Structures are given as structure tokens and as C-alpha cells.
């Protein structure tokens, strides 16, 4: 078996596990969002702001992927939502079987929205379907506006790009219009939101988008 | 051949190519630095500041690794140093054979210091020796102080950690002492520098470190 064969088998096994997950999430009527970004773009911080903004109005839960430490799950549990940490032990992404395994061993209860926070990485998580309804790519304004074209695959696959840390725009060089242009080229019709968890900018729009997607899913699921 | 066998063969092939590169760099008396960080931590910006600080006093060159775009090599060539862009086409790290191939096809000329700027990723590049003298991990203050323990492998392997974007410290929550503690635990005796390419903070120390390492290498190379 060559390296290419091995990779194809891995992705094919993952696709089967993702299909089973997607059916499970459909039955549970849970909206599932796969969050992908560089380390430190603010995935957990966005989730904290989301939990606070919903204020218990929706049942939220999270699966956190990291190489090491329980830190992210701890931060979300501290806000009162169920969160399970998967430690990948060196792997640069989550896969569907890890998510299945986490759901088998840790019942997160009935959820309206399950956030899967992937390992901080703009490359590896792109190829692994986790049974989610859609992918969200985060890009902080401190990372520079050249990232979508440098990491085109994830920004093409993400239905939503969330620009984070907008409160830092006065202090950095970041051409928002340039990012808009790159996203429009990579993902025509994709959504781009500009947010700051610090000031609250854009958080209500993000929450409204989640509610709309949840309503759409429930309407289309028999 | 199992997945583990395939990975072992890849790493073993890489190690052989890295050994050949290391011999080549020893003969050339070139100091080689492998720069690793998240996307947008400021690797290229640090190199731009380094080129400006040396002002032609040392012969510098760069090999740039990216998934897509020639942007980083273009930025360095604009400052008058030879730079070659390797496009990995989806791979999340550089490997030693790509570096060898780049040197065969693009003569960068005799160099005092060759910077290899890896693909923006805190995970994948960690396992791939590129024949460098040492690895440098960059961590921008906007990424949060929890990153060394979350991505322990790279911060353990990097002889030098460069904290970047220190000019943004007034606007973000970033506990520098916490990072110092994590680096001391992961890499006892490792060097931690605090820099800002915007204000110039720490750049002279970084350049002095490079000159010292170059002098040490040349003294120890017959």
C-alpha cells in the first residue's frame, strides 16, 4: 500500500464515519458547526461570547480538539455548557471517529447547537468531514489580510468566515476589503462576519445566523 | 504497509535528506534557521526587520514555504535578498527533499545565514528536520499565552522562542511571565526573546543572537 493509498483509505474511512455522524445529528435535530482557524484566532473566545449572548436560550455544547491540555473545555464548562475535550496527542486535526468516540463516552445531552472546535490549524482539518452542517473559518485581524489566498482550501470550504478581534483594527495593518475580495473569489456567496468578542461587535449577527441555520435544518428535517 | 510503517518510512527518508543538507550547509559555512509558527505570527515580518537591521552586513537568503502564493518570497526579494518560494500544494510543512530540490534549481549564492520559513503551522513542521542549525518558534502576543503547553512539541524543540508583536501588549491579554514559565518547563535553558518589528524592540538582540550562532558554527567547523 503506497502513501497515496493509505491517505485515500483514511479519508474514505473518515467519510463513512462522518455520514453516520450526520445521520445521528439529523435525528437529534442538532445543528453542528465545525470551527477551524490558526492557533490563537479566538475560537474558544468566540464560543464564550456566543454562550453569554444566548444566555441559556438555546442548549449549546462543545467538543474541543487540542494536541494537549483540557484548557478550552474547562473555559466552556466554566460558563455552564457541556464540553468534552479530545486530546489528539500530536495529530493536527480531529477526525469523525474521534467525534463519534467522544459522543459515545460522554453524553452531552440533547443540544440545539453542537460546536466542534478543531485543532488550531488552517491546513489539516480541511479534509476531514466531521458530520457538521457547515464549516466556519476564523481569521483574526492580527494575522494579516493575506491568509485566505495563502490557505485557499479552508476558506473555500467554509460557508462562513468570521473575522475576529476587530477591536484591534486601529493598531494593525489589515485590509478588510482585501479579505472580502479573497473570500468572494474562493467562496462565491459565502458569508463574512466581522466580530470582536471584546466589544461585542458582530456577535448578535453571528448568533442570529446560528438560529436561522438551526431553524432551516429543523424545517428541512422530517 | 500500515499507516505507521508509511509514516516511519517518510520520516526516515526525510532524516537521510536532512543529514545531506546539514553536511552541505556545514561545507558552505552557512547558518540555517528553521522558522515555525502559526499563520500570521509574523515570520516574514521578522525576516524583513532582520534584513533591514543587518543592512547588508551579512549575506542573508530565504526559502519560503507556503501552501499557495509567492507573496512571502516577493516581500523578501523586494528588500534585495535572494528568496525562493516552495509551494507545497496542500502539504502542511516543508520536508528536507523539498529544500534540497529548491537549492538544486535555485542557487541562492554564498550565504552567511539562510532562513527557512516553514508553512504556517504549529504542528506538522515539528517532525521534519530540514538540516537546520536550530529551530525558532514564533508566538505573537495576540495568540494568547496558553499556546506553548497546547502545542508542546514545537516549543520543546525550538532552541529559541521569539515573542512577536509586543507593541500590541497594551491592547491584549497576554501573560508574558506565564509564557516564560511554560518555555522554561518545555525547553530548559531555551532562549526567549520579546520583539516588535513595528517598534524595533528586541530586533538588535535577535540579530546579535544570529551573529553569535554564526560565529560559533564557523569556529566549530573545520
Tab-separated table of C-alpha atoms in Angstrom:
chain	number	residue	atom	x	y	z
A	1	UNK	CA	0.000	0.000	0.000
A	2	UNK	CA	1.504	3.328	-1.058
A	3	UNK	CA	1.340	6.587	0.829
A	4	UNK	CA	-1.442	7.750	-1.503
A	5	UNK	CA	-3.394	4.514	-0.923
A	6	UNK	CA	-3.077	4.939	2.844
A	7	UNK	CA	-4.323	8.513	2.677
A	8	UNK	CA	-7.243	7.516	0.462
A	9	UNK	CA	-8.227	4.747	2.869
A	10	UNK	CA	-8.042	7.132	5.818
A	11	UNK	CA	-10.266	9.687	4.079
A	12	UNK	CA	-12.698	7.010	2.913
A	13	UNK	CA	-12.977	5.564	6.454
A	14	UNK	CA	-13.499	9.117	7.709
A	15	UNK	CA	-16.236	9.787	5.162
A	16	UNK	CA	-18.152	6.702	6.323
A	17	UNK	CA	-17.886	7.744	9.968
A	18	UNK	CA	-18.935	11.309	9.058
A	19	UNK	CA	-22.029	10.045	7.256
A	20	UNK	CA	-23.078	8.116	10.364
A	21	UNK	CA	-22.495	11.213	12.483
A	22	UNK	CA	-24.556	13.370	10.126
A	23	UNK	CA	-27.486	10.939	10.414
A	24	UNK	CA	-27.157	10.964	14.180
A	25	UNK	CA	-27.180	14.774	14.278
A	26	UNK	CA	-30.198	14.864	11.942
A	27	UNK	CA	-32.137	12.541	14.244
A	28	UNK	CA	-31.140	14.641	17.251
A	29	UNK	CA	-32.164	17.820	15.354
A	30	UNK	CA	-28.865	19.369	16.430
A	31	UNK	CA	-27.086	21.975	14.329
A	32	UNK	CA	-23.369	21.131	14.182
A	33	UNK	CA	-20.702	23.725	13.419
A	34	UNK	CA	-17.043	22.827	12.734
A	35	UNK	CA	-14.796	25.764	13.735
A	36	UNK	CA	-11.391	25.936	12.060
A	37	UNK	CA	-8.610	28.526	12.342
A	38	UNK	CA	-4.987	29.146	13.193
A	39	UNK	CA	-3.991	28.691	16.825
A	40	UNK	CA	-4.982	31.805	18.753
A	41	UNK	CA	-7.512	33.225	16.290
A	42	UNK	CA	-10.117	33.224	19.030
A	43	UNK	CA	-12.276	30.124	18.507
A	44	UNK	CA	-12.838	29.484	22.215
A	45	UNK	CA	-13.283	33.194	22.874
A	46	UNK	CA	-15.959	33.388	20.157
A	47	UNK	CA	-17.711	30.406	21.761
A	48	UNK	CA	-17.570	32.059	25.180
A	49	UNK	CA	-19.150	35.193	23.713
A	50	UNK	CA	-21.768	33.025	21.970
A	51	UNK	CA	-22.718	31.224	25.181
A	52	UNK	CA	-23.056	34.539	27.003
A	53	UNK	CA	-25.102	36.081	24.179
A	54	UNK	CA	-27.613	33.221	24.065
A	55	UNK	CA	-27.893	33.336	27.855
A	56	UNK	CA	-29.370	29.826	28.082
A	57	UNK	CA	-31.992	30.454	25.374
A	58	UNK	CA	-30.548	27.592	23.290
A	59	UNK	CA	-28.939	24.393	24.544
A	60	UNK	CA	-25.307	24.650	23.451
A	61	UNK	CA	-22.499	22.113	23.781
A	62	UNK	CA	-18.945	21.735	22.549
A	63	UNK	CA	-16.344	19.210	21.548
A	64	UNK	CA	-12.855	20.670	21.800
A	65	UNK	CA	-9.884	19.343	19.845
A	66	UNK	CA	-6.358	20.035	21.027
A	67	UNK	CA	-2.949	18.426	20.897
A	68	UNK	CA	-2.643	18.833	24.655
A	69	UNK	CA	-4.347	20.452	27.709
A	70	UNK	CA	-8.021	20.490	28.801
A	71	UNK	CA	-7.934	24.245	28.893
A	72	UNK	CA	-10.518	25.021	26.215
A	73	UNK	CA	-13.159	22.595	27.513
A	74	UNK	CA	-12.567	23.975	31.024
A	75	UNK	CA	-13.237	27.520	29.790
A	76	UNK	CA	-16.600	26.493	28.302
A	77	UNK	CA	-17.648	24.297	31.225
A	78	UNK	CA	-16.976	27.307	33.449
A	79	UNK	CA	-19.818	29.026	31.565
A	80	UNK	CA	-22.166	26.143	32.301
A	81	UNK	CA	-22.292	24.329	28.972
A	82	UNK	CA	-21.337	20.674	28.471
A	83	UNK	CA	-17.936	20.392	26.782
A	84	UNK	CA	-15.763	17.392	26.037
A	85	UNK	CA	-12.062	17.686	25.296
A	86	UNK	CA	-10.471	15.363	22.731
A	87	UNK	CA	-6.704	15.250	23.028
A	88	UNK	CA	-5.293	14.253	19.648
A	89	UNK	CA	-1.845	13.530	21.043
A	90	UNK	CA	0.053	15.011	18.136
A	91	UNK	CA	-2.480	14.792	15.338
A	92	UNK	CA	-3.123	18.155	13.692
A	93	UNK	CA	-6.900	17.704	13.221
A	94	UNK	CA	-9.977	15.939	14.540
A	95	UNK	CA	-11.465	13.044	12.605
A	96	UNK	CA	-15.022	11.707	12.537
A	97	UNK	CA	-14.200	8.608	14.553
A	98	UNK	CA	-12.777	10.709	17.377
A	99	UNK	CA	-16.009	12.719	17.422
A	100	UNK	CA	-18.107	9.504	17.422
A	101	UNK	CA	-15.994	8.096	20.240
A	102	UNK	CA	-16.387	11.274	22.267
A	103	UNK	CA	-20.179	11.191	21.859
A	104	UNK	CA	-20.306	7.501	22.887
A	105	UNK	CA	-18.338	8.006	26.078
A	106	UNK	CA	-19.575	11.481	27.043
A	107	UNK	CA	-23.268	12.167	26.664
A	108	UNK	CA	-23.571	15.903	26.073
A	109	UNK	CA	-27.358	15.638	26.384
A	110	UNK	CA	-29.908	16.978	23.883
A	111	UNK	CA	-28.463	20.027	22.163
A	112	UNK	CA	-29.699	22.712	19.814
A	113	UNK	CA	-26.203	23.545	18.630
A	114	UNK	CA	-23.012	21.492	18.953
A	115	UNK	CA	-19.797	23.367	18.270
A	116	UNK	CA	-16.817	21.267	17.266
A	117	UNK	CA	-13.698	23.340	17.843
A	118	UNK	CA	-10.986	21.777	15.735
A	119	UNK	CA	-7.260	21.721	16.483
A	120	UNK	CA	-5.720	25.120	15.761
A	121	UNK	CA	-4.554	24.625	12.189
A	122	UNK	CA	-5.506	26.133	8.820
A	123	UNK	CA	-4.482	23.080	6.796
A	124	UNK	CA	-5.049	19.607	8.253
A	125	UNK	CA	-8.667	19.929	9.457
A	126	UNK	CA	-9.811	20.983	5.982
A	127	UNK	CA	-10.012	17.454	4.545
A	128	UNK	CA	-11.868	15.804	7.422
A	129	UNK	CA	-15.656	15.883	7.356
A	130	UNK	CA	-16.963	15.624	10.932
A	131	UNK	CA	-20.633	15.297	10.009
A	132	UNK	CA	-21.112	19.024	10.550
A	133	UNK	CA	-23.764	21.186	8.896
A	134	UNK	CA	-21.131	23.701	7.898
A	135	UNK	CA	-17.577	24.787	8.499
A	136	UNK	CA	-16.639	28.182	9.902
A	137	UNK	CA	-13.184	29.631	9.282
A	138	UNK	CA	-11.939	32.257	11.734
A	139	UNK	CA	-9.346	34.862	10.824
A	140	UNK	CA	-8.131	37.378	13.370
A	141	UNK	CA	-7.207	40.859	12.149
A	142	UNK	CA	-3.753	40.421	13.691
A	143	UNK	CA	-2.918	37.568	11.281
A	144	UNK	CA	-2.785	39.763	8.202
A	145	UNK	CA	-5.126	40.036	5.244
A	146	UNK	CA	-3.158	37.648	3.007
A	147	UNK	CA	-4.335	34.431	4.641
A	148	UNK	CA	-7.335	33.353	2.507
A	149	UNK	CA	-5.259	33.139	-0.684
A	150	UNK	CA	-2.366	31.515	1.238
A	151	UNK	CA	-4.658	28.840	2.720
A	152	UNK	CA	-7.308	28.698	-0.004
A	153	UNK	CA	-8.781	25.286	0.756
A	154	UNK	CA	-10.296	26.090	4.137
A	155	UNK	CA	-11.634	29.475	3.067
A	156	UNK	CA	-13.233	27.818	0.021
A	157	UNK	CA	-14.841	25.097	2.130
A	158	UNK	CA	-16.108	27.312	4.949
A	159	UNK	CA	-19.669	28.563	4.422
A	160	UNK	CA	-18.918	31.329	6.922
A	161	UNK	CA	-15.715	33.266	7.565
A	162	UNK	CA	-15.637	35.085	10.886
A	163	UNK	CA	-13.117	37.902	11.161
A	164	UNK	CA	-12.212	38.178	14.858
A	165	UNK	CA	-10.515	40.734	17.140
A	166	UNK	CA	-11.922	43.666	15.148
A	167	UNK	CA	-11.272	45.837	18.238
A	168	UNK	CA	-7.563	45.635	17.313
A	169	UNK	CA	-8.070	47.081	13.806
A	170	UNK	CA	-6.803	50.554	14.837
A	171	UNK	CA	-3.452	49.035	15.873
A	172	UNK	CA	-2.670	46.692	12.991
A	173	UNK	CA	-2.423	46.747	9.232
A	174	UNK	CA	-5.349	44.644	7.967
A	175	UNK	CA	-7.199	45.409	4.752
A	176	UNK	CA	-10.713	44.164	5.351
A	177	UNK	CA	-11.810	44.881	1.782
A	178	UNK	CA	-8.932	42.769	0.531
A	179	UNK	CA	-10.177	39.855	2.661
A	180	UNK	CA	-13.711	40.372	1.358
A	181	UNK	CA	-12.386	40.122	-2.191
A	182	UNK	CA	-10.453	36.935	-1.496
A	183	UNK	CA	-13.441	35.280	0.191
A	184	UNK	CA	-15.723	36.303	-2.678
A	185	UNK	CA	-13.281	34.655	-5.106
A	186	UNK	CA	-12.772	31.477	-3.064
A	187	UNK	CA	-16.352	31.020	-1.859
A	188	UNK	CA	-18.838	32.895	-4.019
A	189	UNK	CA	-21.933	33.600	-1.949
A	190	UNK	CA	-20.127	32.817	1.296
A	191	UNK	CA	-20.839	34.847	4.407
A	192	UNK	CA	-18.238	37.070	6.029
A	193	UNK	CA	-18.855	38.439	9.528
A	194	UNK	CA	-16.691	40.968	11.353
A	195	UNK	CA	-16.645	40.442	15.103
A	196	UNK	CA	-14.981	41.345	18.354
A	197	UNK	CA	-15.627	39.273	21.438
A	198	UNK	CA	-14.155	42.157	23.441
A	199	UNK	CA	-16.567	44.865	22.281
A	200	UNK	CA	-19.409	42.552	21.248
A	201	UNK	CA	-19.282	43.765	17.632
A	202	UNK	CA	-20.933	41.282	15.298
A	203	UNK	CA	-21.862	38.757	17.988
A	204	UNK	CA	-25.602	39.330	17.637
A	205	UNK	CA	-25.354	38.798	13.865
A	206	UNK	CA	-23.381	35.594	14.422
A	207	UNK	CA	-25.983	34.321	16.899
A	208	UNK	CA	-28.820	35.221	14.509
A	209	UNK	CA	-27.049	33.290	11.756
A	210	UNK	CA	-26.845	30.218	14.018
A	211	UNK	CA	-30.539	30.498	14.922
A	212	UNK	CA	-31.504	30.840	11.266
A	213	UNK	CA	-29.417	27.799	10.304
A	214	UNK	CA	-30.938	25.792	13.159
A	215	UNK	CA	-34.467	26.750	12.078
A	216	UNK	CA	-33.639	25.880	8.446
A	217	UNK	CA	-32.282	22.480	9.479
A	218	UNK	CA	-35.309	21.653	11.616
A	219	UNK	CA	-37.693	22.755	8.890
A	220	UNK	CA	-35.974	20.526	6.336
A	221	UNK	CA	-35.595	17.515	8.674
A	222	UNK	CA	-38.771	15.416	8.761
B	1	UNK	CA	2.442	-1.463	4.726
B	2	UNK	CA	0.455	0.092	7.561
B	3	UNK	CA	-0.129	3.776	8.192
B	4	UNK	CA	2.548	3.686	10.916
B	5	UNK	CA	5.028	1.996	8.542
B	6	UNK	CA	4.367	4.632	5.897
B	7	UNK	CA	4.940	7.450	8.375
B	8	UNK	CA	8.143	5.849	9.651
B	9	UNK	CA	9.464	5.471	6.123
B	10	UNK	CA	8.624	9.105	5.330
B	11	UNK	CA	10.445	10.331	8.439
B	12	UNK	CA	13.401	8.038	7.810
B	13	UNK	CA	13.709	9.253	4.193
B	14	UNK	CA	13.477	12.808	5.491
B	15	UNK	CA	16.205	12.214	8.069
B	16	UNK	CA	18.577	10.983	5.353
B	17	UNK	CA	17.877	14.032	3.190
B	18	UNK	CA	18.306	16.311	6.211
B	19	UNK	CA	21.700	14.804	7.013
B	20	UNK	CA	22.875	15.515	3.469
B	21	UNK	CA	21.583	19.084	3.761
B	22	UNK	CA	23.361	19.575	7.085
B	23	UNK	CA	26.665	18.486	5.505
B	24	UNK	CA	26.079	20.824	2.603
B	25	UNK	CA	25.389	23.765	4.956
B	26	UNK	CA	28.499	22.907	7.021
B	27	UNK	CA	30.682	22.986	3.904
B	28	UNK	CA	29.115	26.279	2.857
B	29	UNK	CA	29.636	27.645	6.400
B	30	UNK	CA	26.044	28.889	6.324
B	31	UNK	CA	23.951	29.187	9.466
B	32	UNK	CA	20.483	27.770	8.805
B	33	UNK	CA	17.438	28.735	10.844
B	34	UNK	CA	14.073	26.959	10.557
B	35	UNK	CA	11.253	29.363	11.488
B	36	UNK	CA	7.993	27.802	12.665
B	37	UNK	CA	4.767	29.399	13.898
B	38	UNK	CA	1.036	29.711	13.384
B	39	UNK	CA	-0.103	31.508	10.255
B	40	UNK	CA	0.172	35.246	10.802
B	41	UNK	CA	2.551	35.226	13.779
B	42	UNK	CA	4.927	37.434	11.844
B	43	UNK	CA	7.654	35.186	10.406
B	44	UNK	CA	8.061	37.163	7.189
B	45	UNK	CA	7.762	40.453	9.059
B	46	UNK	CA	10.540	39.368	11.454
B	47	UNK	CA	12.697	38.483	8.455
B	48	UNK	CA	12.006	41.862	6.856
B	49	UNK	CA	13.085	43.579	10.089
B	50	UNK	CA	16.164	41.331	10.230
B	51	UNK	CA	17.216	42.185	6.671
B	52	UNK	CA	16.808	45.889	7.408
B	53	UNK	CA	18.720	45.634	10.698
B	54	UNK	CA	21.715	43.891	9.136
B	55	UNK	CA	21.707	46.427	6.309
B	56	UNK	CA	23.806	44.218	4.011
B	57	UNK	CA	26.453	43.469	6.676
B	58	UNK	CA	25.700	39.712	6.355
B	59	UNK	CA	24.634	37.816	3.261
B	60	UNK	CA	21.100	36.635	4.018
B	61	UNK	CA	18.803	34.426	1.981
B	62	UNK	CA	15.465	32.706	2.439
B	63	UNK	CA	13.467	29.690	1.425
B	64	UNK	CA	9.756	30.294	1.912
B	65	UNK	CA	7.221	27.514	2.390
B	66	UNK	CA	3.555	28.103	1.694
B	67	UNK	CA	0.520	26.191	0.540
B	68	UNK	CA	-0.108	28.823	-2.118
B	69	UNK	CA	1.061	32.275	-3.332
B	70	UNK	CA	4.563	33.685	-3.909
B	71	UNK	CA	3.785	36.574	-1.591
B	72	UNK	CA	6.357	35.913	1.136
B	73	UNK	CA	9.300	35.415	-1.229
B	74	UNK	CA	8.227	38.551	-3.099
B	75	UNK	CA	8.309	40.566	0.138
B	76	UNK	CA	11.889	39.480	0.866
B	77	UNK	CA	13.133	39.875	-2.715
B	78	UNK	CA	11.774	43.427	-2.568
B	79	UNK	CA	14.364	44.039	0.164
B	80	UNK	CA	17.142	42.785	-2.068
B	81	UNK	CA	17.834	39.327	-0.657
B	82	UNK	CA	17.612	36.096	-2.649
B	83	UNK	CA	14.459	34.185	-1.753
B	84	UNK	CA	12.930	31.056	-3.217
B	85	UNK	CA	9.288	30.124	-2.714
B	86	UNK	CA	8.357	26.467	-2.315
B	87	UNK	CA	4.645	25.845	-2.873
B	88	UNK	CA	3.686	22.705	-1.002
B	89	UNK	CA	0.336	22.418	-2.767
B	90	UNK	CA	-1.604	21.322	0.290
B	91	UNK	CA	1.116	19.845	2.482
B	92	UNK	CA	1.244	21.444	5.920
B	93	UNK	CA	5.042	21.516	6.265
B	94	UNK	CA	8.301	21.611	4.322
B	95	UNK	CA	10.431	18.483	4.081
B	96	UNK	CA	14.159	18.095	3.529
B	97	UNK	CA	13.801	16.887	-0.054
B	98	UNK	CA	11.823	19.988	-0.992
B	99	UNK	CA	14.623	22.134	0.464
B	100	UNK	CA	17.259	20.113	-1.423
B	101	UNK	CA	15.276	20.445	-4.622
B	102	UNK	CA	14.946	24.195	-4.145
B	103	UNK	CA	18.705	24.565	-3.638
B	104	UNK	CA	19.446	22.484	-6.745
B	105	UNK	CA	17.214	24.509	-9.013
B	106	UNK	CA	17.698	27.968	-7.476
B	107	UNK	CA	21.198	28.921	-6.500
B	108	UNK	CA	20.866	31.419	-3.664
B	109	UNK	CA	24.605	32.115	-3.811
B	110	UNK	CA	27.009	32.014	-0.874
B	111	UNK	CA	25.136	32.947	2.301
B	112	UNK	CA	26.015	33.714	5.885
B	113	UNK	CA	22.509	32.930	7.104
B	114	UNK	CA	19.764	31.002	5.338
B	115	UNK	CA	16.293	31.375	6.819
B	116	UNK	CA	13.828	28.611	6.062
B	117	UNK	CA	10.353	29.942	6.726
B	118	UNK	CA	8.129	26.927	7.174
B	119	UNK	CA	4.427	26.672	6.318
B	120	UNK	CA	2.336	28.475	8.938
B	121	UNK	CA	1.525	25.617	11.287
B	122	UNK	CA	2.401	24.788	14.895
B	123	UNK	CA	2.098	21.022	14.441
B	124	UNK	CA	3.200	19.439	11.164
B	125	UNK	CA	6.612	21.116	10.686
B	126	UNK	CA	7.768	19.934	14.096
B	127	UNK	CA	8.720	16.409	12.988
B	128	UNK	CA	10.646	17.340	9.853
B	129	UNK	CA	14.350	18.057	10.193
B	130	UNK	CA	15.440	20.383	7.368
B	131	UNK	CA	19.170	20.217	8.126
B	132	UNK	CA	18.897	23.463	10.103
B	133	UNK	CA	21.208	24.519	12.925
B	134	UNK	CA	18.228	25.286	15.118
B	135	UNK	CA	14.505	25.828	15.087
B	136	UNK	CA	12.869	29.101	16.099
B	137	UNK	CA	9.245	29.144	17.268
B	138	UNK	CA	7.371	32.430	16.958
B	139	UNK	CA	4.408	33.321	19.136
B	140	UNK	CA	2.576	36.606	18.696
B	141	UNK	CA	1.108	38.262	21.776
B	142	UNK	CA	-2.299	38.268	20.084
B	143	UNK	CA	-2.428	34.447	20.072
B	144	UNK	CA	-2.764	34.088	23.839
B	145	UNK	CA	-0.316	32.859	26.445
B	146	UNK	CA	-1.642	29.290	26.515
B	147	UNK	CA	-0.010	28.143	23.283
B	148	UNK	CA	3.278	26.534	24.453
B	149	UNK	CA	1.510	23.965	26.630
B	150	UNK	CA	-1.152	23.426	23.944
B	151	UNK	CA	1.476	22.791	21.253
B	152	UNK	CA	4.298	21.452	23.430
B	153	UNK	CA	6.324	19.648	20.779
B	154	UNK	CA	7.411	22.685	18.793
B	155	UNK	CA	8.187	24.793	21.850
B	156	UNK	CA	10.263	21.923	23.253
B	157	UNK	CA	12.202	21.505	20.013
B	158	UNK	CA	12.838	25.195	19.338
B	159	UNK	CA	16.131	26.463	20.773
B	160	UNK	CA	14.707	29.983	20.559
B	161	UNK	CA	11.169	31.257	21.072
B	162	UNK	CA	10.530	34.718	19.660
B	163	UNK	CA	7.515	36.521	21.059
B	164	UNK	CA	6.326	38.912	18.333
B	165	UNK	CA	4.026	41.953	18.086
B	166	UNK	CA	4.997	43.149	21.572
B	167	UNK	CA	3.740	46.616	20.539
B	168	UNK	CA	0.214	45.183	20.855
B	169	UNK	CA	0.676	44.147	24.518
B	170	UNK	CA	-1.290	47.165	25.823
B	171	UNK	CA	-4.359	46.070	23.856
B	172	UNK	CA	-4.497	42.321	24.533
B	173	UNK	CA	-4.491	39.939	27.447
B	174	UNK	CA	-1.147	38.119	27.283
B	175	UNK	CA	0.750	36.991	30.363
B	176	UNK	CA	4.389	37.080	29.356
B	177	UNK	CA	5.563	35.564	32.637
B	178	UNK	CA	3.218	32.649	32.066
B	179	UNK	CA	4.844	32.046	28.659
B	180	UNK	CA	8.305	32.265	30.243
B	181	UNK	CA	7.287	29.575	32.726
B	182	UNK	CA	5.936	27.269	30.029
B	183	UNK	CA	9.057	27.659	27.870
B	184	UNK	CA	11.308	27.024	30.900
B	185	UNK	CA	9.373	23.800	31.556
B	186	UNK	CA	9.328	22.620	27.930
B	187	UNK	CA	12.840	23.707	26.932
B	188	UNK	CA	15.080	24.208	29.979
B	189	UNK	CA	17.835	26.628	29.030
B	190	UNK	CA	15.992	27.756	25.913
B	191	UNK	CA	16.107	31.381	24.842
B	192	UNK	CA	13.032	33.603	24.827
B	193	UNK	CA	13.143	36.953	23.042
B	194	UNK	CA	10.434	39.606	23.094
B	195	UNK	CA	10.229	41.580	19.877
B	196	UNK	CA	8.220	44.020	17.832
B	197	UNK	CA	9.017	44.534	14.188
B	198	UNK	CA	6.902	47.703	14.366
B	199	UNK	CA	8.843	49.455	17.155
B	200	UNK	CA	12.116	47.590	16.675
B	201	UNK	CA	12.017	46.178	20.218
B	202	UNK	CA	14.276	43.144	20.557
B	203	UNK	CA	15.445	43.114	16.931
B	204	UNK	CA	19.045	44.032	17.830
B	205	UNK	CA	19.150	41.193	20.376
B	206	UNK	CA	17.778	38.773	17.783
B	207	UNK	CA	20.394	39.869	15.246
B	208	UNK	CA	23.167	39.570	17.851
B	209	UNK	CA	21.989	36.033	18.631
B	210	UNK	CA	22.203	35.138	14.936
B	211	UNK	CA	25.725	36.600	14.649
B	212	UNK	CA	26.832	34.714	17.750
B	213	UNK	CA	25.422	31.440	16.423
B	214	UNK	CA	27.106	32.024	13.062
B	215	UNK	CA	30.458	32.718	14.736
B	216	UNK	CA	30.049	29.607	16.929
B	217	UNK	CA	29.293	27.459	13.896
B	218	UNK	CA	32.253	28.751	11.927
B	219	UNK	CA	34.581	28.304	14.884
B	220	UNK	CA	33.472	24.676	15.325
B	221	UNK	CA	33.509	23.821	11.593
B	222	UNK	CA	36.992	22.851	10.402
